[in-house]
Each structure stands twice: as C-alpha cells, then as structure tokens.
Coordinates of C-alpha atoms in Angstrom, one line a residue:
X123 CA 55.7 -5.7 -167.6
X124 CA 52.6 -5.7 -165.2
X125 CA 52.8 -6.7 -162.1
X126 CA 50.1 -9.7 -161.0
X127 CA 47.4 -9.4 -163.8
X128 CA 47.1 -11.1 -166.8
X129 CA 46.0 -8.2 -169.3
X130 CA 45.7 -9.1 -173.1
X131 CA 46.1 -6.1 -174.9
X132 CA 45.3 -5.9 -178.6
X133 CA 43.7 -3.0 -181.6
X134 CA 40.0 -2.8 -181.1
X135 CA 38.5 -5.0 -183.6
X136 CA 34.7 -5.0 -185.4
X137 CA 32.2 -6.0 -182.9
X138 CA 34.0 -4.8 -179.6
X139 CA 32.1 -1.5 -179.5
X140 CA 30.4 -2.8 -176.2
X141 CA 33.9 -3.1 -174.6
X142 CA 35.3 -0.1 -175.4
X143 CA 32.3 1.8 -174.4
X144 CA 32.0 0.0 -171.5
X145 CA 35.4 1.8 -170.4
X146 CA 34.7 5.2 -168.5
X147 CA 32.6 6.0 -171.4
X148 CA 30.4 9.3 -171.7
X149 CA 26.9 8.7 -173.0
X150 CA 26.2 8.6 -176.8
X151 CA 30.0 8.6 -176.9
X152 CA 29.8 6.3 -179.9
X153 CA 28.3 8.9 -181.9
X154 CA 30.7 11.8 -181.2
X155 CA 33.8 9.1 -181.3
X156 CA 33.3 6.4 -183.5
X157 CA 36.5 3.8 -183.0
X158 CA 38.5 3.0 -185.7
X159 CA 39.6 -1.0 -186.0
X160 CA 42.8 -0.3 -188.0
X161 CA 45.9 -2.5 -187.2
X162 CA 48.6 -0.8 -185.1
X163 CA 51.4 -1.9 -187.7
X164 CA 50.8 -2.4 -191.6
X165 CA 49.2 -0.3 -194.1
X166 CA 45.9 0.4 -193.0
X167 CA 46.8 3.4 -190.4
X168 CA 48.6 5.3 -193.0
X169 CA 44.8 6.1 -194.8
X170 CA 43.3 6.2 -191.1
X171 CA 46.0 7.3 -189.0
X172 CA 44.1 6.5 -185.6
X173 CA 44.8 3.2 -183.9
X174 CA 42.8 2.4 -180.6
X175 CA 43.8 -0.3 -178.6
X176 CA 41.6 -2.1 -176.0
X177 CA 42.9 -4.4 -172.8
X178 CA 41.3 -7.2 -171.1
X179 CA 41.5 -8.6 -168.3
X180 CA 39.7 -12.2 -167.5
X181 CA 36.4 -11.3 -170.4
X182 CA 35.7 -8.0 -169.1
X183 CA 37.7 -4.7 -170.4
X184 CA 40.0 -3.6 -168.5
X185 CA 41.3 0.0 -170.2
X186 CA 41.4 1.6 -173.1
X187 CA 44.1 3.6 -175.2
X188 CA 43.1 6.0 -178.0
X189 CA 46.0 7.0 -180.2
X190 CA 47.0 8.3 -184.1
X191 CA 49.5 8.4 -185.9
X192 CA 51.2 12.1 -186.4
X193 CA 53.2 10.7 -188.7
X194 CA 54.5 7.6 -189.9
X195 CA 57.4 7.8 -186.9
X196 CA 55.2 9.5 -184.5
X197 CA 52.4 8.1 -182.6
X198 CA 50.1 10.2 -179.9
X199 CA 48.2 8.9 -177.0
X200 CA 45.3 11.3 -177.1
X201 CA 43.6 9.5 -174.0
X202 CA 44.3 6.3 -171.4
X203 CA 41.0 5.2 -169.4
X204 CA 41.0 2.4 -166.9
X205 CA 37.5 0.9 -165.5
X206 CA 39.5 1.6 -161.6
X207 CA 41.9 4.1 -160.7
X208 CA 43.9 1.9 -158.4
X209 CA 44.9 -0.6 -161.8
X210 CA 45.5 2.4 -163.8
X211 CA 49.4 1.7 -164.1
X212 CA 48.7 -2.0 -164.7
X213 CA 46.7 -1.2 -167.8
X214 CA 48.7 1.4 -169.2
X215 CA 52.3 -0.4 -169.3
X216 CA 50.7 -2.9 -170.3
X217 CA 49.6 -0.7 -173.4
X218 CA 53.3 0.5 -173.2
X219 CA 54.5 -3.0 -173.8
X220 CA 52.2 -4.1 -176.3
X221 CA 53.4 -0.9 -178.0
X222 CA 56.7 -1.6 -177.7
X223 CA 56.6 -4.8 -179.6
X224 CA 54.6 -3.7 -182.1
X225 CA 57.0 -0.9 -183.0
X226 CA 59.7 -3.4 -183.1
X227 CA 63.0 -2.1 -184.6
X228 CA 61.2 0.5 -186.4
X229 CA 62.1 3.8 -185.1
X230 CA 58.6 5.0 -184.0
X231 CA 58.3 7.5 -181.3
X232 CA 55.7 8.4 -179.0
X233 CA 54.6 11.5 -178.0
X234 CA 53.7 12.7 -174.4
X235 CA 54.2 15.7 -172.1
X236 CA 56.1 16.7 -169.1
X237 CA 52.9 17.2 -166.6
X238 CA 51.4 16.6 -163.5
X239 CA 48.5 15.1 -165.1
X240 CA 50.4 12.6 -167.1
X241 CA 52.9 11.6 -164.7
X242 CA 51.7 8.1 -164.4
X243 CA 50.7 7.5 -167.9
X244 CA 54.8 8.2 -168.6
X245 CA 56.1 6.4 -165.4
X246 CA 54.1 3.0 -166.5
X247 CA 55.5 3.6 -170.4
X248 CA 58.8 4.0 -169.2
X249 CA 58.6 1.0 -166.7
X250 CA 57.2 -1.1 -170.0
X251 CA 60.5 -0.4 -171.7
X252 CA 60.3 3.3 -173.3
X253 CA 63.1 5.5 -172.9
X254 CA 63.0 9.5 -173.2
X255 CA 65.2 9.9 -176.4
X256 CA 64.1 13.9 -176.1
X257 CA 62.6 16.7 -174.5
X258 CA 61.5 19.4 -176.6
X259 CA 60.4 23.1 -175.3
X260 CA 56.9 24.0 -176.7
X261 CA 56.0 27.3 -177.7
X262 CA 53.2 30.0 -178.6
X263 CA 52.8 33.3 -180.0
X264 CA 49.9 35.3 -181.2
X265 CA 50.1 36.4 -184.3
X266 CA 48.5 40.1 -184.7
X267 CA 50.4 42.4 -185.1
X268 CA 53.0 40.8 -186.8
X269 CA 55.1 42.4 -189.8
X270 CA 54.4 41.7 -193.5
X271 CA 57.1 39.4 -194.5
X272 CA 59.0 41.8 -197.1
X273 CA 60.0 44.3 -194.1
X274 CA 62.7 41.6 -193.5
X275 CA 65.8 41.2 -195.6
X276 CA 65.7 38.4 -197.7
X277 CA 63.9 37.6 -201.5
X278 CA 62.6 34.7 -201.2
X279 CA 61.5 31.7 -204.4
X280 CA 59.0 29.0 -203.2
X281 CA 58.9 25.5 -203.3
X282 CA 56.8 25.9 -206.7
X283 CA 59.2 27.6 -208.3
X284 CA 62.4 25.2 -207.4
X285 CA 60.9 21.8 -208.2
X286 CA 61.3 19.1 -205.4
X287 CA 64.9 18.3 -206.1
X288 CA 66.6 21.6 -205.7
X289 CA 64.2 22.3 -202.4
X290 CA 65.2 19.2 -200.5
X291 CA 68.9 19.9 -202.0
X292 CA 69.1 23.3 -199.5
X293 CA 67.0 21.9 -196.9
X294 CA 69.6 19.6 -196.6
X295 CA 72.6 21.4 -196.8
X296 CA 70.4 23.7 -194.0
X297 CA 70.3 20.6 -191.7
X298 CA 74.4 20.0 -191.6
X299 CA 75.7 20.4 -188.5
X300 CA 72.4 20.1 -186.6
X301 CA 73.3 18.2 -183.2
X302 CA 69.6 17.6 -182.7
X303 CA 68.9 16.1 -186.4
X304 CA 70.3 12.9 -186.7
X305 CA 70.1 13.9 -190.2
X306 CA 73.1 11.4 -191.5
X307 CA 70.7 8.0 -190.7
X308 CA 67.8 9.5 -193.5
X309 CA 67.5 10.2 -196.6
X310 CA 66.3 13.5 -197.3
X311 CA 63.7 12.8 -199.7
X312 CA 61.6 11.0 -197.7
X313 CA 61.4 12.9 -195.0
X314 CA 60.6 15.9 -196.9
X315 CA 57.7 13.8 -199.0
X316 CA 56.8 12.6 -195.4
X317 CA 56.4 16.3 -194.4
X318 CA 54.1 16.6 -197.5
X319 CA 52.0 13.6 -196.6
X320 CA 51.7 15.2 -192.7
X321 CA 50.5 18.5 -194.4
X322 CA 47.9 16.5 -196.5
X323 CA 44.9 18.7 -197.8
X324 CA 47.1 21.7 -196.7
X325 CA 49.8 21.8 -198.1
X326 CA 51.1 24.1 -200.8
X327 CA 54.1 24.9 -202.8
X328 CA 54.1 28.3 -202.6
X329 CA 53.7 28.4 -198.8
X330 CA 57.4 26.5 -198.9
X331 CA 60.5 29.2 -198.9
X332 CA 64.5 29.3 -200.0
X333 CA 65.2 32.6 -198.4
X334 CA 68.1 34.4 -200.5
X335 CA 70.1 37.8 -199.7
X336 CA 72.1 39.2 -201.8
X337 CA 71.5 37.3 -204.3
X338 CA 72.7 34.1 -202.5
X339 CA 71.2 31.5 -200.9
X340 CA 70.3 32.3 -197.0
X341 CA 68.0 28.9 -195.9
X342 CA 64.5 27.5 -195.8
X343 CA 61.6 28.1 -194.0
X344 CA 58.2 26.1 -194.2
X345 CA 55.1 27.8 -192.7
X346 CA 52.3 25.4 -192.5
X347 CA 48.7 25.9 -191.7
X348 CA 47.4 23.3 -189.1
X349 CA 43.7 21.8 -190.6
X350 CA 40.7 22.6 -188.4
X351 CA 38.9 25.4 -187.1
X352 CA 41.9 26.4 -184.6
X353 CA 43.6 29.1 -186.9
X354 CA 46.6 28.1 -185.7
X355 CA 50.1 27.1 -187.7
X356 CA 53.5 26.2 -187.1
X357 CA 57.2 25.9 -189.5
X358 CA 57.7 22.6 -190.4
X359 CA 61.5 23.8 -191.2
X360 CA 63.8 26.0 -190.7
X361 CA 67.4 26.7 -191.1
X362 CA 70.7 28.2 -192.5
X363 CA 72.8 26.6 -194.6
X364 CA 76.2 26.4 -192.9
X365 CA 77.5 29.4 -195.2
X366 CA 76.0 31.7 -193.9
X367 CA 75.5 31.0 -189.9
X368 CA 76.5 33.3 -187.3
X369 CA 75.5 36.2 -189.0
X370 CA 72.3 36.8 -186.8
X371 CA 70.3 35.7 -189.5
X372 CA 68.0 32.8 -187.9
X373 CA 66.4 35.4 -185.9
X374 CA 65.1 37.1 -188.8
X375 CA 64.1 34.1 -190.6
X376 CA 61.9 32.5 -187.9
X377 CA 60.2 36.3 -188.0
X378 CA 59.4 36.1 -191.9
X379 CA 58.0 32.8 -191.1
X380 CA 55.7 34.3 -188.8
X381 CA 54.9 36.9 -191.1
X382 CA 53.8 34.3 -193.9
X383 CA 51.9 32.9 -191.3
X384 CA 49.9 35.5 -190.3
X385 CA 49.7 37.0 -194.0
X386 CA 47.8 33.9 -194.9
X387 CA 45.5 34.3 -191.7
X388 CA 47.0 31.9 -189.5
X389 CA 46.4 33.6 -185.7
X390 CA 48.4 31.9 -183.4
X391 CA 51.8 30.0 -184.0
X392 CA 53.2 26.7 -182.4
X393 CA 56.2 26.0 -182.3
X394 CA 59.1 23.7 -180.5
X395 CA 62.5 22.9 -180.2
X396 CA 64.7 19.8 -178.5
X397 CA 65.4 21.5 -175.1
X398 CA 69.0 21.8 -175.2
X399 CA 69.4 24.2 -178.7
X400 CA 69.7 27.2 -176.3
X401 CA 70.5 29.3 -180.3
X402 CA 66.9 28.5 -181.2
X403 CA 65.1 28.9 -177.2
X404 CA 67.2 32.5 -177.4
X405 CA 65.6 33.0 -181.5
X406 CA 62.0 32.0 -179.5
X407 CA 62.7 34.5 -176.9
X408 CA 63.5 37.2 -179.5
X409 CA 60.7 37.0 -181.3
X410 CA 58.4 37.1 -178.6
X411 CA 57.2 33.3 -178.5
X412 CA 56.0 32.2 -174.6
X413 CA 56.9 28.7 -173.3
X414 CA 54.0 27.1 -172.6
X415 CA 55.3 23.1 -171.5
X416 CA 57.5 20.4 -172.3
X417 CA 57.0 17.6 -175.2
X418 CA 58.3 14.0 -174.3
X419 CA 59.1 11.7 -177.4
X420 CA 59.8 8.4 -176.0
X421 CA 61.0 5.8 -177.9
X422 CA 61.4 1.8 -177.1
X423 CA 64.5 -0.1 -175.9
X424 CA 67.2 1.0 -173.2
X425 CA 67.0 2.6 -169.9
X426 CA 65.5 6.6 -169.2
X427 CA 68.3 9.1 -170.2

C-alpha cells in the first residue's frame, strides 16, 4: 500500500476531464485522446475495452493510469503520469492496489515489460501485491522474402472448412502436454471464441489452419493480422498434437505460418514465448526471428517468483 498519502484512486468518470488533463497533459490532448469513463469491472469494457483510471490526492489529481483491455484476462498499462516525479511510486501502487482488488479472484493478468524505463512502474505494482506469474521472450522478424506456404510439407484444411467443433477438438489435443498452458483449468471453447473476439474485425476462417501430412493430422497454426496501419501480424496458435512430436516438425510449421502471413501482406511478424520453452526460443532462432525484449504478465496475490 502507499506509504504516508492518502490517494483515492477510482475509473475516470463524466465531468473529470479537467482532472485528467490537468495531469502532465500535452496541449489539445483531449482531442487526439478522448478518455473513456468505462468501469474497470462489469460489462461495459468488453464494447470499449479501455479503462482509465484517475488518483487524487486531497481535491487535486494526483496521477493518472491509461489502460485496455487485450483481452478479457489481459489488461495493459499503456501509460502512468504523476503531476511530480518524486510521488511517482506513491501513485502508481496505489493504482496497483486499486487494481488488485478490482480483479479480485478473477484471473486477470497485467501486462508490462522487463525495461529500464519501467522499472518503477513494476517495482510499485509488485510492492501493491502483484506477483510475476511469467516472463515471456518477445520476438520480430521481417517478412520479405519469405517462402510461399506450399514449399513446406503439409496440406492443410482451414478453420471454414472444419466447423468450430472439430478445430478447437485438435487445437486441444495440440495443447497436451504444454508445461506453459495450464490448459487443464479451461475449457477449450472459450478460449478459442475468446481468441475470435481479440481478432474482432479481422478475423477469418480461412486464415485458421489444421496442418495434415500424409494424410494425417500434423497440428494447428493461426496467423492473425493485427488491425491498424502497422502491417504487422503474429500466430495466435500453434502446436503438434502429441502424435506426431519430435519429428522436427514445429520448425516447419511456425515457417508456413509466416508464409500465410506474408502471402496475405502482413510485413513484419510478432511473436513470443514464456521464457523457459527453450523447443520454441531454438524454433524462433531457426527461423530467423530476433529477440527484441522481455514481456512481464503479472498477476495479483502472493509474493514475486
């Protein structure tokens, strides 16, 4: 909790435009960066993912935290400001804690990086009672260049063609096994319709693969376009069903992804991994992705691990 001061910390609300601009504002920020007044828990931020909160400190606004939600489990701080550097810390754990009890015993994780730049931003969260539940390698590879997808070995049959129910069926069966998926605490469905929902306007079935050799099944692999002017994509998914593991065939998978992506114009691919799956760091490696940082998801309750 904060130290001495007595910040309330709640989401902005209608009429509190003067205080949030009155934080460390730019001029005519209000026009490039309207705030949302969403709640931070309830319904509302699942059509308007952003949720800004505001803290005060005696009537006068203290700091401000401008966030959205990724996904329904996965909230961003895209910015902290405090009026004074030197109560920078106070203000942000005591966004950290208000965030902590909003999230409650829902399983809601926020993402930050491992810099310099941040450093104090994650020091106050995890002194408000986050932990680091993971660490995850962050990756980035320009696309030209690449290979059309059918130079690799598999067929493939898209997500169109499957139907839902047979898709999420060998996505599953591709997650077995997966130390870094606690897979066995959620039901399948829902996080595949939650990847939909994260897609939103750009999603589309045929994008989605079962990759087949042989004539039998091989794994998935879901090359997504990111929205915006960037050009830029990622895979959602991607994996082997147990079956057919160890037979250097994730390698060549994550490559046809890549190729999808950059036959459907996608120029530069992001991608990540939790930072202990030294299989898929060595598959990055291979296929010529460069490290370019570490992501933190911390999550509420317990001590740092």
């Amino acid at each position: 909790m904060p130290g001495e001061r007595s910040i309330d910390v709640h989401p902005l609300r209608p009429g509190e435009e003067t205080l949030w601009l009155s934080v460390a504002s730019a001029p005519g920020e209000i026009a490039v960066r309207r705030p949302s007044f969403t709640d931070l828990v309830g319904g509302e931020e699942h059509r308007d993912r952003r949720c800004h909160l505001i803290a005060v400190d005696e009537g006068r606004a203290a700091g401000r935290l401008t966030g959205t939600f990724l996904n329904p489990r996965l909230y961003f701080i895209q910015e902290i400001l405090s009026n004074e550097p030197d109560v920078f810390g106070d203000v942000a754990e005591a966004f950290g804690s208000h965030l902590a009890r909003s999230f409650g015993p829902e399983r809601v994780e926020i993402l930050s990086w491992e810099r310099d730049d941040l450093a104090e931003m994650n020091q106050a969260l995890l002194r408000s009672g986050f932990r680091v539940g993971r660490r995850k390698v962050f990756v980035e590879r320009d696309l030209s260049g690449v290979e059309a997808p059918d130079a690799g070995p598999f067929t493939y049959i898209s997500l169109a063609q499957t139907g839902e129910p047979r898709f999420v069926e060998i996505m599953s069966r591709a997650a077995e096994g997966d130390p870094f998926e606690d897979v066995a605490a959620r039901d399948p469905m829902t996080d595949f319709r939650e990847l939909v929902e994260y897609a939103g306007e750009m999603f589309d079935p045929t994008w989605w693969k079962v990759a087949r050799r042989n004539g039998r099944t091989v794994g998935v692999v879901l090359p997504q376009r990111f929205p915006g002017p960037r050009n830029e994509g990622t895979l959602f998914y991607m994996g082997i069903v147990p079956e057919r593991r160890n037979e250097g065939l994730g390698r060549a998978l994550h490559r046809a992804g890549l190729a999808f992506l950059a036959q459907a114009g996608v120029e530069r691919y992001i991608g990540s991994t939790d930072d202990r799956n030294v299989p898929m760091l060595r598959i990055f490696d291979a296929n010529d992705c460069v490290r370019k940082g570490i992501q933190l998801f911390l999550t509420a309750g317990g001590g740092n691990v």
